[in-house]
Coordinates of C-alpha atoms in Angstrom, one line a residue:
M336 CA 0.0 0.0 0.0
L337 CA 1.9 2.9 -1.3
T338 CA 0.6 5.9 0.5
A339 CA 0.2 4.0 3.8
T340 CA 3.8 3.0 3.5
L341 CA 5.1 6.5 3.0
L342 CA 3.2 7.9 6.0
C343 CA 3.6 5.1 8.5
G344 CA 5.5 7.1 11.1
A345 CA 5.1 6.5 14.8
S346 CA 4.1 8.5 17.7
P347 CA 7.3 9.4 19.6
L348 CA 6.5 7.6 22.9
L349 CA 6.4 3.8 22.7
A350 CA 6.3 2.1 26.1
D351 CA 4.2 2.6 29.2
E352 CA 7.1 3.6 31.4
E353 CA 8.1 6.3 28.9
Q354 CA 4.7 8.1 29.0
P355 CA 4.4 11.6 30.7
P356 CA 1.6 11.7 33.2
E357 CA -0.5 14.1 31.1
R358 CA -1.4 11.3 28.8
I359 CA -2.3 8.0 30.5
G360 CA -4.0 8.7 33.7
R361 CA -4.9 12.3 33.0
R362 CA -8.5 13.5 33.6
I363 CA -10.0 15.4 30.6
E364 CA -12.1 18.2 31.6
K365 CA -15.3 19.2 29.7
F366 CA -15.0 20.6 26.2
T367 CA -17.3 21.8 23.6
L368 CA -16.6 21.7 19.8
R369 CA -18.7 21.9 16.7
D370 CA -19.4 19.2 14.1
Y371 CA -19.2 19.7 10.4
R372 CA -22.9 20.7 10.5
G373 CA -22.2 23.5 13.0
K374 CA -23.9 21.6 15.9
E375 CA -22.2 21.9 19.3
V376 CA -20.9 18.7 20.7
S377 CA -19.8 18.6 24.4
L378 CA -18.2 16.0 26.6
T379 CA -21.1 16.4 29.0
D380 CA -23.5 15.2 26.3
Y381 CA -22.0 11.7 27.1
A382 CA -22.4 11.9 30.9
D383 CA -24.4 8.7 30.9
T384 CA -21.9 6.8 28.8
P385 CA -19.3 4.8 30.7
I386 CA -16.6 4.8 28.0
M387 CA -15.6 7.4 25.5
V388 CA -13.5 6.8 22.4
L389 CA -11.8 9.9 20.9
A390 CA -10.5 9.2 17.4
F391 CA -8.2 11.8 15.8
L392 CA -8.8 11.8 12.1
G393 CA -7.6 13.6 8.9
T394 CA -9.4 13.9 5.6
E395 CA -6.3 13.1 3.5
C396 CA -4.2 10.8 5.6
P397 CA -4.2 7.4 3.8
L398 CA -4.3 5.5 7.2
A399 CA -7.2 7.5 8.5
K400 CA -9.0 6.6 5.3
L401 CA -8.1 2.9 5.6
Y402 CA -9.2 2.7 9.2
A403 CA -12.5 4.5 8.7
P404 CA -14.3 1.2 7.9
R405 CA -13.0 -0.4 11.1
L406 CA -14.0 2.5 13.2
V407 CA -17.5 2.0 11.7
A408 CA -17.4 -1.7 12.6
L409 CA -16.1 -1.0 16.1
H410 CA -18.9 1.6 16.6
K411 CA -21.5 -1.0 15.5
A412 CA -20.0 -3.7 17.9
Y413 CA -19.7 -1.5 21.0
S414 CA -22.1 1.5 20.8
G415 CA -24.8 -0.7 22.4
R416 CA -22.5 -1.6 25.2
G417 CA -21.9 1.7 26.8
V418 CA -19.2 2.9 24.5
A419 CA -19.5 6.2 22.6
F420 CA -17.3 7.3 19.7
L421 CA -16.4 10.8 18.7
G422 CA -14.2 11.7 15.6
V423 CA -11.9 14.7 16.1
N424 CA -10.3 16.6 13.2
A425 CA -7.5 18.9 14.4
N426 CA -5.8 19.5 11.1
V427 CA -5.3 23.1 10.2
Q428 CA -5.4 22.2 6.6
D429 CA -8.8 20.3 6.6
S430 CA -11.7 22.7 6.0
I431 CA -15.2 22.1 7.4
T432 CA -16.3 21.2 3.9
E433 CA -13.6 18.6 3.6
V434 CA -14.4 17.1 7.1
A435 CA -18.0 16.8 6.0
S436 CA -17.1 15.2 2.7
H437 CA -14.8 12.6 4.5
A438 CA -17.4 11.7 7.1
R439 CA -20.1 11.2 4.5
R440 CA -17.9 9.4 2.0
H441 CA -16.9 6.9 4.7
E442 CA -20.4 6.8 6.2
L443 CA -19.1 7.5 9.7
P444 CA -22.1 6.9 12.1
F445 CA -20.6 9.0 14.9
P446 CA -20.1 12.8 15.2
V447 CA -16.9 14.3 13.8
V448 CA -16.0 17.6 15.3
K449 CA -13.4 20.3 14.3
D450 CA -10.7 21.1 16.8
V451 CA -10.1 24.6 15.7
G452 CA -6.6 25.7 16.9
N453 CA -5.7 22.2 18.0
H454 CA -6.8 22.9 21.6
L455 CA -8.1 19.4 22.4
A456 CA -5.3 17.8 20.6
D457 CA -2.8 19.8 22.6
R458 CA -4.5 18.9 25.9
L459 CA -4.5 15.2 25.1
G460 CA -1.1 15.3 23.6
A461 CA -2.4 13.8 20.3
V462 CA 0.3 13.4 17.6
R463 CA -1.1 11.5 14.6
T464 CA -4.0 10.5 12.5
P465 CA -5.5 8.0 13.2
E466 CA -4.8 8.0 17.0
I467 CA -7.2 6.9 19.7
F468 CA -7.7 8.0 23.3
V469 CA -10.1 5.9 25.5
L470 CA -11.6 7.6 28.5
D471 CA -13.3 5.9 31.4
K472 CA -16.4 7.0 33.2
D473 CA -14.4 9.6 35.1
R474 CA -13.0 10.8 31.8
V475 CA -9.5 9.6 32.6
V476 CA -7.3 8.4 29.7
R477 CA -6.9 4.6 30.0
Y478 CA -5.6 3.8 26.5
W479 CA -3.7 5.8 23.9
G480 CA -2.5 4.5 20.5
R481 CA -3.5 2.6 17.5
I482 CA -6.6 0.7 16.4
D483 CA -4.7 -2.5 15.6
D484 CA -1.3 -3.5 14.4
Q485 CA -1.9 -4.1 10.6
Y486 CA 0.0 -1.0 9.7
Q487 CA 3.2 -0.3 11.5
V488 CA 6.2 2.0 11.6
G489 CA 8.4 2.1 8.6
G490 CA 5.8 1.0 6.0
I491 CA 5.3 -2.5 7.5
I492 CA 1.9 -3.9 6.3
H493 CA 0.4 -7.3 7.4
D494 CA -2.3 -8.9 5.4
E495 CA -4.5 -8.9 8.6
P496 CA -4.2 -7.4 12.0
R497 CA -2.4 -9.6 14.6
R498 CA -3.5 -7.6 17.6
H499 CA -6.8 -5.7 18.0
D500 CA -5.6 -3.3 20.6
L501 CA -8.5 -0.9 20.8
A502 CA -11.0 -3.7 20.9
R503 CA -9.0 -5.5 23.6
A504 CA -8.8 -2.3 25.7
L505 CA -12.5 -1.8 25.4
D506 CA -13.3 -5.4 26.3
E507 CA -11.1 -5.1 29.4
M508 CA -12.7 -1.9 30.5
L509 CA -16.2 -3.2 30.0
I510 CA -15.6 -6.1 32.5
G511 CA -13.9 -3.8 35.0
W512 CA -10.3 -5.0 34.4
P513 CA -7.4 -2.6 34.0
V514 CA -6.2 -2.1 30.5
S515 CA -3.3 -4.6 30.0
T516 CA -1.6 -2.6 27.2
K517 CA -2.2 1.1 27.9
V518 CA 0.0 2.5 25.1
T519 CA 0.8 1.3 21.6
E520 CA 2.5 2.9 18.6
A521 CA 0.1 5.0 16.5
C522 CA 1.2 4.8 12.9
G523 CA 0.0 7.6 10.6
C524 CA 0.2 11.3 9.6
H525 CA 1.2 14.1 11.8
I526 CA -1.6 16.3 12.9
G527 CA -1.4 19.6 11.0
R528 CA -1.1 22.0 13.9
V529 CA -1.3 25.8 14.1
R530 CA 2.2 27.0 14.5
P531 CA 3.6 30.6 14.9
A532 CA 5.7 31.4 11.8
K533 CA 8.8 33.4 11.9
T534 CA 8.1 36.7 10.2
D535 CA 11.7 37.3 9.4
G536 CA 12.7 33.9 8.4
E537 CA 14.8 33.6 5.3
V538 CA 13.3 30.3 4.1
T539 CA 9.7 30.7 3.0
F540 CA 7.2 28.8 0.9
S541 CA 7.0 31.6 -1.7
N542 CA 10.7 31.9 -2.3
Q543 CA 12.4 28.5 -1.9
I544 CA 10.0 25.8 -0.8
A545 CA 7.5 26.1 -3.7
R546 CA 10.4 25.7 -6.1
I547 CA 11.6 22.5 -4.4
F548 CA 8.1 21.1 -4.5
N549 CA 7.6 22.1 -8.1
R550 CA 10.9 20.4 -9.1
R551 CA 10.6 17.3 -6.9
C552 CA 7.1 16.7 -5.6
V553 CA 4.1 18.0 -7.5
E554 CA 4.4 15.6 -10.3
C555 CA 2.6 13.2 -7.9
H556 CA 1.4 15.7 -5.2
R557 CA -1.3 17.4 -7.2
E558 CA -4.9 16.9 -7.8
G559 CA -5.8 13.7 -9.6
Q560 CA -2.6 12.0 -9.0
I561 CA -1.5 9.1 -6.6
A562 CA -0.2 11.3 -3.8
P563 CA -2.7 11.6 -0.9
F564 CA -2.4 15.4 -0.7
A565 CA -1.4 18.3 -3.0
L566 CA 1.5 20.6 -2.5
T567 CA 0.5 23.3 -5.0
E568 CA -1.0 25.7 -2.5
Y569 CA 0.6 27.3 0.6
E570 CA -2.2 26.6 3.0
E571 CA -2.3 22.9 2.2
A572 CA 1.5 22.5 2.3
A573 CA 1.9 24.3 5.6
G574 CA -0.4 21.9 7.3
W575 CA 1.8 19.0 6.3
A576 CA 5.1 20.7 7.2
E577 CA 5.8 18.4 10.1
M578 CA 5.0 15.3 8.1
I579 CA 7.2 16.5 5.2
D580 CA 10.1 17.1 7.6
E581 CA 9.8 13.6 9.0
V582 CA 9.5 11.6 5.7
V583 CA 12.3 13.7 4.1
S584 CA 14.7 13.3 7.1
E585 CA 14.1 9.6 7.1
N586 CA 14.6 9.4 3.3
R587 CA 11.1 7.9 2.9
M588 CA 10.3 10.7 0.4
P589 CA 11.0 11.2 -2.4
P590 CA 11.0 7.5 -2.9
W591 CA 14.4 6.4 -4.1
H592 CA 16.4 3.2 -3.0
A593 CA 19.5 3.1 -5.1
G594 CA 22.8 3.8 -3.1
G595 CA 24.6 6.8 -4.2
K596 CA 28.1 5.3 -4.7
H597 CA 27.3 3.4 -7.9
G598 CA 25.7 4.6 -11.1
V599 CA 24.0 7.7 -12.3
F600 CA 20.4 7.5 -13.2
A601 CA 18.1 9.7 -15.4
N602 CA 15.1 9.3 -13.0
D603 CA 17.0 9.9 -9.7
R604 CA 14.4 11.5 -7.4
R605 CA 16.7 12.2 -4.5
L606 CA 16.7 15.7 -2.8
T607 CA 20.1 17.4 -2.5
P608 CA 21.4 18.0 1.1
E609 CA 20.8 21.6 0.5
E610 CA 17.1 21.0 -0.4
K611 CA 16.7 18.8 2.6
Q612 CA 18.0 21.6 4.9
L613 CA 15.8 24.2 3.4
L614 CA 12.7 22.0 4.1
H615 CA 13.8 21.3 7.6
Q616 CA 14.4 24.9 8.3
W617 CA 11.0 25.9 6.8
F618 CA 9.4 23.5 9.4
V619 CA 11.4 24.7 12.3
D620 CA 10.5 28.3 11.4
G621 CA 6.8 27.5 11.5
A622 CA 6.4 27.1 7.7
P623 CA 6.2 30.9 6.8
E624 CA 4.5 31.8 3.6
G625 CA 6.7 34.8 2.6
D626 CA 6.1 37.3 -0.1
R627 CA 3.6 35.9 -2.6
A628 CA 5.2 38.1 -5.3
K629 CA 8.2 35.7 -5.2
L630 CA 6.1 32.6 -6.1
P631 CA 7.4 30.7 -9.1
P632 CA 5.0 30.0 -11.9
P633 CA 3.4 26.5 -11.4
P634 CA 4.9 23.8 -13.6
Q635 CA 3.1 22.6 -16.6
F636 CA 2.3 18.9 -16.8
K637 CA 1.2 17.1 -19.9
E638 CA -2.3 15.9 -19.0
G639 CA -3.5 12.6 -20.4
W640 CA -0.9 10.7 -22.4
D641 CA 2.7 11.4 -21.7
L642 CA 4.1 10.1 -24.9
P643 CA 5.8 11.7 -28.0
R644 CA 2.5 12.0 -29.6
A645 CA -1.1 10.7 -29.2
P646 CA -1.1 6.9 -28.9
D647 CA -1.6 5.0 -32.1
V648 CA -3.8 2.6 -30.2
V649 CA -5.3 2.6 -26.7
I650 CA -6.3 -0.7 -25.1
P651 CA -8.2 -1.2 -21.9
M652 CA -7.3 -4.0 -19.4
R653 CA -10.9 -5.3 -19.9
R654 CA -14.3 -4.2 -20.9
H655 CA -15.6 -3.2 -17.5
P656 CA -13.9 -1.6 -14.3
F657 CA -12.5 -3.7 -11.5
E658 CA -13.8 -3.0 -8.1
V659 CA -11.2 -2.3 -5.5
S660 CA -12.4 -3.1 -2.0
A661 CA -12.4 -0.5 0.8
E662 CA -9.8 -2.2 2.9
G663 CA -7.8 -5.4 3.4
P664 CA -5.3 -7.0 1.2
V665 CA -6.0 -7.1 -2.6
N666 CA -4.1 -9.8 -4.4
Y667 CA -2.3 -8.9 -7.6
Q668 CA -4.8 -8.8 -10.4
Y669 CA -4.0 -10.3 -13.8
F670 CA -5.9 -9.2 -16.9
D671 CA -5.4 -11.1 -20.2
I672 CA -5.6 -8.7 -23.1
D673 CA -5.9 -9.3 -26.8
P674 CA -4.5 -6.2 -28.5
G675 CA -5.8 -7.2 -31.8
F676 CA -2.3 -7.1 -33.4
R677 CA -2.8 -8.8 -36.8
E678 CA 0.6 -7.4 -37.9
D679 CA 3.9 -7.2 -36.3
K680 CA 4.5 -4.0 -34.5
W681 CA 7.6 -1.9 -33.5
I682 CA 6.8 0.0 -30.3
K683 CA 8.9 3.2 -29.4
G684 CA 6.5 4.5 -26.7
I685 CA 4.6 2.7 -24.0
Q686 CA 2.4 4.1 -21.3
C687 CA 0.4 2.0 -18.7
R688 CA -2.1 4.5 -17.5
P689 CA -4.1 4.0 -14.4
G690 CA -7.9 4.7 -14.6
N691 CA -7.8 5.6 -10.8
Y692 CA -4.5 6.9 -9.6
A693 CA -5.7 6.9 -6.0
V694 CA -5.7 3.1 -5.9
V695 CA -3.4 1.8 -8.5
H696 CA 0.0 1.1 -6.8
H697 CA 1.8 -0.2 -10.0
I698 CA 1.2 -1.8 -13.3
L699 CA 3.4 -4.4 -15.2
L700 CA 2.7 -5.2 -18.7
F701 CA 4.0 -8.5 -20.3
V702 CA 3.9 -10.1 -23.7
K703 CA 2.4 -13.6 -23.9
H704 CA 3.3 -15.1 -27.2
G705 CA 5.3 -18.0 -28.4
Q706 CA 8.6 -19.3 -27.0
N707 CA 11.0 -16.7 -28.4
R708 CA 13.6 -15.5 -26.0
F709 CA 12.5 -11.9 -26.2
D710 CA 8.8 -12.3 -25.3
Q711 CA 8.8 -14.8 -22.4
G712 CA 7.5 -13.9 -19.1
E713 CA 11.0 -13.1 -17.8
G714 CA 10.7 -9.7 -19.4
Y715 CA 8.2 -7.0 -19.3
L716 CA 6.8 -4.8 -22.0
G717 CA 5.8 -1.7 -20.0
V718 CA 5.5 -0.5 -16.4
Y719 CA 3.8 2.2 -14.5
V720 CA 5.0 3.3 -11.0
P721 CA 4.5 6.6 -9.3
G722 CA 6.9 9.0 -10.8
M723 CA 7.3 6.9 -14.1
R724 CA 4.4 7.5 -16.3
S725 CA 5.7 6.2 -19.7
T726 CA 8.6 4.5 -21.4
V727 CA 10.0 6.1 -24.5
F728 CA 13.0 4.4 -26.0
P729 CA 16.0 6.3 -27.5
E730 CA 15.9 7.4 -31.1
G731 CA 16.0 4.5 -33.5
M732 CA 15.2 2.0 -30.8
A733 CA 11.9 0.1 -30.3
K734 CA 10.4 -3.1 -28.9
F735 CA 8.9 -5.7 -31.2
V736 CA 5.6 -7.4 -30.6
P737 CA 4.8 -10.1 -33.2
A738 CA 1.4 -10.4 -34.8
G739 CA -1.1 -12.4 -32.8
S740 CA 0.6 -11.6 -29.4
K741 CA -1.5 -11.5 -26.3
L742 CA -0.7 -9.2 -23.4
L743 CA -0.9 -9.8 -19.6
M744 CA -1.4 -6.8 -17.3
Q745 CA -0.6 -7.2 -13.7
V746 CA -2.1 -4.5 -11.5
H747 CA -1.3 -4.0 -7.8
Y748 CA -4.1 -2.1 -6.0
A749 CA -3.9 -0.2 -2.7
P750 CA -7.3 0.3 -0.9
V751 CA -8.1 3.8 0.3
G752 CA -11.0 3.1 2.8
T753 CA -13.8 3.4 0.3
K754 CA -14.8 1.2 -2.6
Q755 CA -13.2 2.3 -5.8
L756 CA -13.4 1.4 -9.5
D757 CA -10.5 1.2 -11.9
L758 CA -10.3 0.7 -15.6
S759 CA -6.6 1.0 -16.5
R760 CA -5.3 1.2 -20.1
V761 CA -2.2 1.0 -22.1
G762 CA -1.2 3.2 -25.0
F763 CA 1.3 2.5 -27.7
V764 CA 3.1 4.7 -30.1
F765 CA 4.4 2.7 -33.1
A766 CA 7.7 3.3 -34.7
D767 CA 8.2 3.5 -38.6
P768 CA 9.8 0.1 -39.3
D769 CA 12.2 1.7 -41.6
E770 CA 13.5 4.0 -38.8
V771 CA 14.2 1.1 -36.3
E772 CA 18.0 0.5 -36.0
H773 CA 18.0 -1.3 -32.7
G774 CA 15.5 -3.8 -31.1
V775 CA 15.0 -3.4 -27.4
V776 CA 15.0 -6.6 -25.4
S777 CA 13.6 -7.1 -21.9
A778 CA 15.3 -10.0 -20.0
C779 CA 16.4 -10.9 -16.5
V780 CA 19.0 -12.5 -14.5
G781 CA 17.5 -14.6 -11.9
T782 CA 16.8 -18.0 -10.5
R783 CA 13.8 -20.0 -9.2
S784 CA 16.0 -22.5 -7.4
F785 CA 16.6 -21.2 -4.0
H786 CA 15.5 -22.0 -0.4
I787 CA 15.6 -19.5 2.4
P788 CA 15.7 -21.1 5.8
A789 CA 13.4 -20.0 8.5
G790 CA 14.9 -17.2 10.6
A791 CA 17.7 -16.5 8.2
A792 CA 18.5 -12.8 8.4
D793 CA 21.1 -12.5 5.6
H794 CA 20.4 -15.3 3.1
Q795 CA 22.1 -14.6 -0.2
V796 CA 21.0 -15.8 -3.7
K797 CA 23.1 -15.3 -6.7
A798 CA 22.5 -15.6 -10.4
S799 CA 24.4 -14.6 -13.6
S800 CA 23.7 -14.3 -17.2
A801 CA 25.6 -16.3 -19.8
A802 CA 28.6 -14.5 -21.4
L803 CA 27.4 -12.1 -24.0
Q804 CA 27.8 -13.4 -27.5
S805 CA 27.6 -9.9 -28.9
E806 CA 27.9 -6.3 -27.8
I807 CA 24.7 -4.9 -26.3
Q808 CA 23.6 -1.5 -25.0
L809 CA 22.1 -1.5 -21.4
L810 CA 19.1 0.9 -20.9
S811 CA 17.7 0.2 -17.5
M812 CA 17.5 -2.2 -14.5
M813 CA 14.7 -3.2 -12.2
P814 CA 15.2 -5.6 -9.3
H815 CA 12.2 -7.6 -8.0
M816 CA 11.7 -9.5 -4.7
H817 CA 8.9 -9.8 -2.3
F818 CA 8.5 -9.0 1.5
R819 CA 11.8 -10.8 2.6
G820 CA 13.9 -8.9 0.1
K821 CA 16.6 -6.9 1.9
S822 CA 19.1 -5.7 -0.7
F823 CA 19.9 -6.2 -4.4
T824 CA 23.0 -5.5 -6.6
Y825 CA 23.8 -5.7 -10.3
E826 CA 27.5 -6.2 -11.4
L827 CA 29.2 -6.2 -14.7
V828 CA 31.8 -9.0 -14.8
G829 CA 34.4 -8.6 -17.6
K830 CA 36.0 -11.4 -19.5
E831 CA 39.1 -11.1 -17.2
G832 CA 36.9 -11.3 -14.1
K833 CA 36.9 -7.6 -13.2
R834 CA 33.7 -6.6 -11.5
E835 CA 31.9 -3.3 -11.6
T836 CA 28.8 -2.4 -9.6
L837 CA 26.1 -1.1 -11.9
L838 CA 23.3 -0.7 -9.4
D839 CA 23.3 -1.1 -5.6
V840 CA 19.9 -1.1 -3.8
P841 CA 21.0 -1.4 -0.1
H842 CA 17.5 -1.2 1.4
Y843 CA 15.1 -2.9 -1.0
D844 CA 11.4 -1.8 -0.6
P845 CA 8.8 -4.2 -2.1
N846 CA 6.3 -1.5 -2.0
W847 CA 8.1 0.1 -4.9
Q848 CA 8.8 -1.3 -8.4
T849 CA 11.4 1.2 -9.5
A850 CA 13.1 0.9 -12.9
Y851 CA 16.5 2.6 -12.7
L852 CA 17.0 4.3 -16.1
L853 CA 20.5 5.1 -17.4
P854 CA 20.9 8.6 -18.8
A855 CA 22.4 7.1 -22.0
P856 CA 22.8 3.6 -23.3
R857 CA 25.7 1.8 -21.6
R858 CA 27.8 -0.5 -23.9
L859 CA 28.4 -4.0 -22.5
P860 CA 31.2 -5.8 -24.4
I861 CA 31.3 -9.3 -25.8
G862 CA 32.2 -11.9 -23.2
A863 CA 30.9 -9.9 -20.3
Q864 CA 28.3 -11.1 -17.9
L865 CA 25.7 -9.5 -15.7
A866 CA 25.7 -10.9 -12.1
C867 CA 23.0 -10.2 -9.6
K868 CA 23.0 -10.8 -5.8
A869 CA 19.8 -10.7 -3.7
V870 CA 19.9 -10.8 0.1
F871 CA 16.8 -11.9 2.0
D872 CA 15.8 -11.4 5.6
N873 CA 13.6 -14.2 6.8
S874 CA 14.0 -13.3 10.5
A875 CA 11.5 -11.9 13.0
D876 CA 13.6 -8.6 12.8
N877 CA 12.1 -8.1 9.4
L878 CA 8.7 -6.7 10.5
A879 CA 7.4 -7.1 7.0
N880 CA 8.0 -10.8 7.1
P881 CA 4.7 -12.7 6.8
N882 CA 6.0 -15.6 8.8
P883 CA 9.7 -16.0 10.0
N884 CA 9.0 -19.5 11.3
V885 CA 8.8 -21.0 7.9
A886 CA 11.3 -21.7 5.1
V887 CA 10.6 -19.9 1.8
D888 CA 11.0 -21.0 -1.8
F889 CA 10.2 -19.4 -5.1
G890 CA 6.6 -18.7 -5.8
P891 CA 4.1 -16.3 -7.3
K892 CA 2.4 -15.3 -3.9
T893 CA 3.7 -12.3 -2.0
S894 CA 4.2 -14.7 0.9
D895 CA 6.6 -16.7 -1.4
E896 CA 9.7 -15.1 -2.8
M897 CA 11.2 -14.1 -6.2
M898 CA 14.7 -13.2 -7.3
F899 CA 14.7 -11.4 -10.7
G900 CA 17.0 -8.7 -11.9
Y901 CA 15.1 -7.3 -14.9
F902 CA 16.9 -5.2 -17.4
D903 CA 16.3 -3.6 -20.8
Y904 CA 19.0 -3.7 -23.5
A905 CA 19.2 -2.9 -27.2
V906 CA 21.0 -4.7 -30.1
P907 CA 21.3 -4.0 -33.7
R908 CA 18.1 -4.8 -35.6
E909 CA 19.5 -7.7 -37.7
L910 CA 20.9 -9.4 -34.7
F911 CA 17.6 -8.8 -32.8
L912 CA 15.6 -10.4 -35.5
R913 CA 18.0 -13.5 -35.6
M914 CA 17.6 -13.7 -31.8
A915 CA 13.8 -13.6 -32.3
G916 CA 14.1 -16.6 -34.6
W917 CA 13.9 -15.0 -38.0
S918 CA 16.7 -15.0 -40.5
K919 CA 17.3 -12.1 -42.8
N920 CA 15.9 -14.3 -45.7
Q921 CA 12.7 -14.9 -43.8
R922 CA 11.4 -11.6 -42.4
T923 CA 13.7 -8.6 -41.7
T924 CA 10.8 -6.1 -42.1
P925 CA 7.5 -6.4 -40.4
R926 CA 4.4 -6.6 -42.5
G927 CA 3.3 -3.1 -41.5
R928 CA 2.0 -0.9 -38.8

């Protein structure tokens, strides 16, 4: 779950003995706030209710959205047993209209009030959304933390909750027992607080910060794209300043996992140290706006298809949309597609385009045709991941799809708390066959023969290509593992045995399917080999591990493992066609477009 992963930070206090007295054991005096309809809601309204649940929510926080259905279910299960629920929105960036829309969209059955000025959040010491405070009949805080443990710090996501912490606390209080676990880690987004901004600060949104956002962030953080909130307006960005500071300082955003010592990549998303420092200083200074006259012009993005020209053909994944559930794990979905290619095609531009950016995590597109080396399932035809909208090959280079080929589209969905529909599509730009000088091949270095013992923390799996029989031009690399993946490296091994690291991913993240694009084709000589090494962590220390007590082999499920080092390369057209199984005398020119 992409956005949940990015925003899975933790409240700063983790164990009971670390808690200051103003949280657990503190009595909350009466308060009065207004809900999104303007109606006053007071703590005294619930005088006859023995237990009170205060749930801090946010309209754009991915985890607040994902947990909305569970709060609804908990309300249904406990409201008749003397437990009252109250939603509290303390985000400065969330308007009353947005609070109302969020409550209605998620069909929240309990009141949601606006904590203007963060006064209640400050009294309770609330940090994140979603975050829960449970009060007893004397309105003393007896539990503080998460709803359950499905989403954890650092982007750890389990298929199902293992601990139902809020429900357990309520059950214990209802039978008169003390709460056994008073505090748990609340994973989610920082509450957007009202903060005094320095009026004489040199770092302002209008001057420096908007420029960083425009250059690095708003491709995704704008309306209609996959990011959970926009960074195009000051009021919105200022409310997220603390969250931005956290994810940037922890290198969770912008998402980039390659090490900096090896390779230069065209799609490198990393912030410079200077940009990081500016963002941190802006937060420390209270996120000042500055002089609006200094605002840079907004960047212009190509809406619709991000290809050299309008696609020659657009193909949907199927006839009708796929329904994405409101919550819970959604297995990878596979859609068989007949593109109707009755003639061979050279393709120079590919874009897999989500129909619903909010729920599409990534798309992989494969060719399913014949037994030829270039179109087996080991390679992919096209890919969509956030920050990579399309693939356009260098001038004179194109992929080849034979007549009669079928396609397979793999889509990974991330629920957002409400049912959603998606009808993703792929668009192709065809090359003029006479202009194609190099064929692009998708291949991989990998193995299906491995066994990862239970509990193994650093299990290595290695694979190498055969020695190259001809010179090739390397275009990109994309490692692929599942939840036990720890690190991945690509090496170029010369004929004399000299090794050069081409790509090092020291902290592999299965939530991203990043293709690392070279700025220019890299020549790999005859006799060289590509060698890949994957390291897997099957221990209990890997919190993403589905089960550290079992050994793991190759398999298609996310609870299994894979070890593939995908890469794209180009070879001269005549060689490409021989590799594909056609000699020059048979068919060196496709039958048309």
